[in-house]
C-alpha positions as semicolon CSV with decimal commas, in nm:
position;residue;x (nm);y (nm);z (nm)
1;X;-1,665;-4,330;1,088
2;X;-1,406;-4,226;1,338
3;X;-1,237;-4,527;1,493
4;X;-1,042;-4,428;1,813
5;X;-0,999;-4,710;1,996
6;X;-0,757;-5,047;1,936
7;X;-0,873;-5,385;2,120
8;X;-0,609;-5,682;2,101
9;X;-0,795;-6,029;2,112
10;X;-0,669;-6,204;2,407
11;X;-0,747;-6,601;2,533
12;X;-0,979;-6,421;2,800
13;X;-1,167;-6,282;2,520
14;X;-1,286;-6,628;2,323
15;X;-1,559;-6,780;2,393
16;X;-1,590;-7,182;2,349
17;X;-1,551;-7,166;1,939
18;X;-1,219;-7,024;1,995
19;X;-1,376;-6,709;1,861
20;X;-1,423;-6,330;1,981
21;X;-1,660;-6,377;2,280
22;X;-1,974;-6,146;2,145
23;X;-2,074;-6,021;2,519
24;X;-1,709;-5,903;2,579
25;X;-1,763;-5,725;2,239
26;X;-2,080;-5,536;2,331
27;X;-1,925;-5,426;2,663
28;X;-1,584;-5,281;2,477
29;X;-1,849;-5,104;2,213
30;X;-2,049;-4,982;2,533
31;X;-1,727;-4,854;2,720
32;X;-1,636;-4,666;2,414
33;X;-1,974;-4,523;2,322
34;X;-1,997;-4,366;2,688
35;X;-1,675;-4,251;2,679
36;X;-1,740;-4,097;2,391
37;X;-2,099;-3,945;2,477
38;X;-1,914;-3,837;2,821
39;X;-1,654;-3,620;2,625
40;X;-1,880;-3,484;2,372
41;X;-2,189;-3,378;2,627
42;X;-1,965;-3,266;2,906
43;X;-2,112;-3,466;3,135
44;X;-2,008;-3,767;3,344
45;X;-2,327;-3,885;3,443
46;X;-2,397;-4,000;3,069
47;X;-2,552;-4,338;3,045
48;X;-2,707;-4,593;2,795
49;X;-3,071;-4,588;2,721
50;X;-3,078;-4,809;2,390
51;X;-2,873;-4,981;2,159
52;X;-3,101;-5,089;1,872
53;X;-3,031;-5,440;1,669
54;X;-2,717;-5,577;1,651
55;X;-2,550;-5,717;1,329
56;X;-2,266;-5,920;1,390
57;X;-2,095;-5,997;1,026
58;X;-1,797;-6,224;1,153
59;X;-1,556;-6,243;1,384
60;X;-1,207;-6,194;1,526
61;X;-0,970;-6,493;1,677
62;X;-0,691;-6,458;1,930
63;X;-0,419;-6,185;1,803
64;X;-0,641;-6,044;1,576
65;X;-0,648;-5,658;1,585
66;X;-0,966;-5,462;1,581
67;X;-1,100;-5,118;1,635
68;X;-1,399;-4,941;1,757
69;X;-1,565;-4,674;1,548
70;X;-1,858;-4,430;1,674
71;X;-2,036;-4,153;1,482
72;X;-2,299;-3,915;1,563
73;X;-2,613;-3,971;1,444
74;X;-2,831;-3,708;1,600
75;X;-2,821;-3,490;1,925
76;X;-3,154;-3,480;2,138
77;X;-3,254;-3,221;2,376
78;X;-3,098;-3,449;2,645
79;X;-2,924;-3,692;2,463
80;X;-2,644;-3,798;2,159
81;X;-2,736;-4,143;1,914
82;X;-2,422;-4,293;1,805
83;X;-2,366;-4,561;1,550
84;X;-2,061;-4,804;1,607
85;X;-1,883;-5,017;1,345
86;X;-1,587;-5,236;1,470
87;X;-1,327;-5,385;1,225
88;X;-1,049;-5,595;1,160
89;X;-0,723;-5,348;1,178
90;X;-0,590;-5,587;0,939
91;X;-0,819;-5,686;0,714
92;X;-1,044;-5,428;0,726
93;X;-1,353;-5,671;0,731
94;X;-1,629;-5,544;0,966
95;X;-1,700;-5,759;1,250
96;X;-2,002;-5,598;1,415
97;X;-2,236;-5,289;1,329
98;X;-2,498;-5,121;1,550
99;X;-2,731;-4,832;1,402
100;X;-2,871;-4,694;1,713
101;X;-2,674;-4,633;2,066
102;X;-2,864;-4,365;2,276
103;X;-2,696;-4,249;2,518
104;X;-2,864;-3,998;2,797
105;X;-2,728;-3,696;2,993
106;X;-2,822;-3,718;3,365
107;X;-2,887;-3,404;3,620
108;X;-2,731;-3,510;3,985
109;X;-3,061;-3,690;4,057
110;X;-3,078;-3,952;3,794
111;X;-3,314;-3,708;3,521
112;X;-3,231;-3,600;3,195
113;X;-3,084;-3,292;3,171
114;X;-3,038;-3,107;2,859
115;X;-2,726;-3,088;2,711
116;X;-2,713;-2,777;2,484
117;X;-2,547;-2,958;2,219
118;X;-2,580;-2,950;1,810
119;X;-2,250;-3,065;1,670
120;X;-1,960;-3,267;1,722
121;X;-1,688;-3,063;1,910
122;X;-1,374;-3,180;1,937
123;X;-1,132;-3,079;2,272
124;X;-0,857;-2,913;2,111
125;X;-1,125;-2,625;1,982
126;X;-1,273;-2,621;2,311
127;X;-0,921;-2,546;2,464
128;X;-0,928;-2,255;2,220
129;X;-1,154;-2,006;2,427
């Protein structure tokens, strides 16, 4: 698991337990899987088709620090699956796991378009040729 991105826990981000607010979760993990699927397909029309069950295992207060991990799964003719697993910087302890993310390459009109892609490239190899 590759975790690239940091989230601080703010008082915005609580919801009425004082605790991690689960829907500003999901949107940080869906920011970061597009983001992701964006760099690795070359394409900024890249957009979520599914994100299968969700396993939340506990939970971060305000100040905690967590991060965002994504991994490729598979790559589809027109399309990358990603699994996410957010932590606890601190602790380690894993605060929310998805299997399935499927995200979708788009043409100009709002189709899939096939990406070309097998493996996980990273930019510095691509600024190689």
């Amino acid at each position: 698991m590759r975790f690239h991105t940091r989230k601080w826990i703010k008082p915005q981000d609580l919801n009425p337990n004082g605790t991690l607010f689960g829907g500003r979760l999901l949107e940080w993990i869906d920011e970061e899987a597009a983001l992701y699927a964006i760099i690795q397909l070359e394409n900024s029309r890249t957009v979520t088709k599914f994100m299968s069950e969700i396993d939340f295992k506990s939970s971060a207060r305000e100040g905690d620090i967590i991060e965002i991990g994504m991994d490729v799964v598979k790559f589809g003719n027109a399309s990358i699956t990603l699994r996410s697993e957010v932590r606890n910087k601190m602790t380690r302890e894993v605060i929310i796991t998805i299997e399935r993310i499927v995200m979708v390459s788009l043409d100009e009109n709002g189709k899939a378009k096939p990406h070309g892609k097998t493996k996980i490239e990273y930019v510095k190899d691509r600024l190689k040729d």
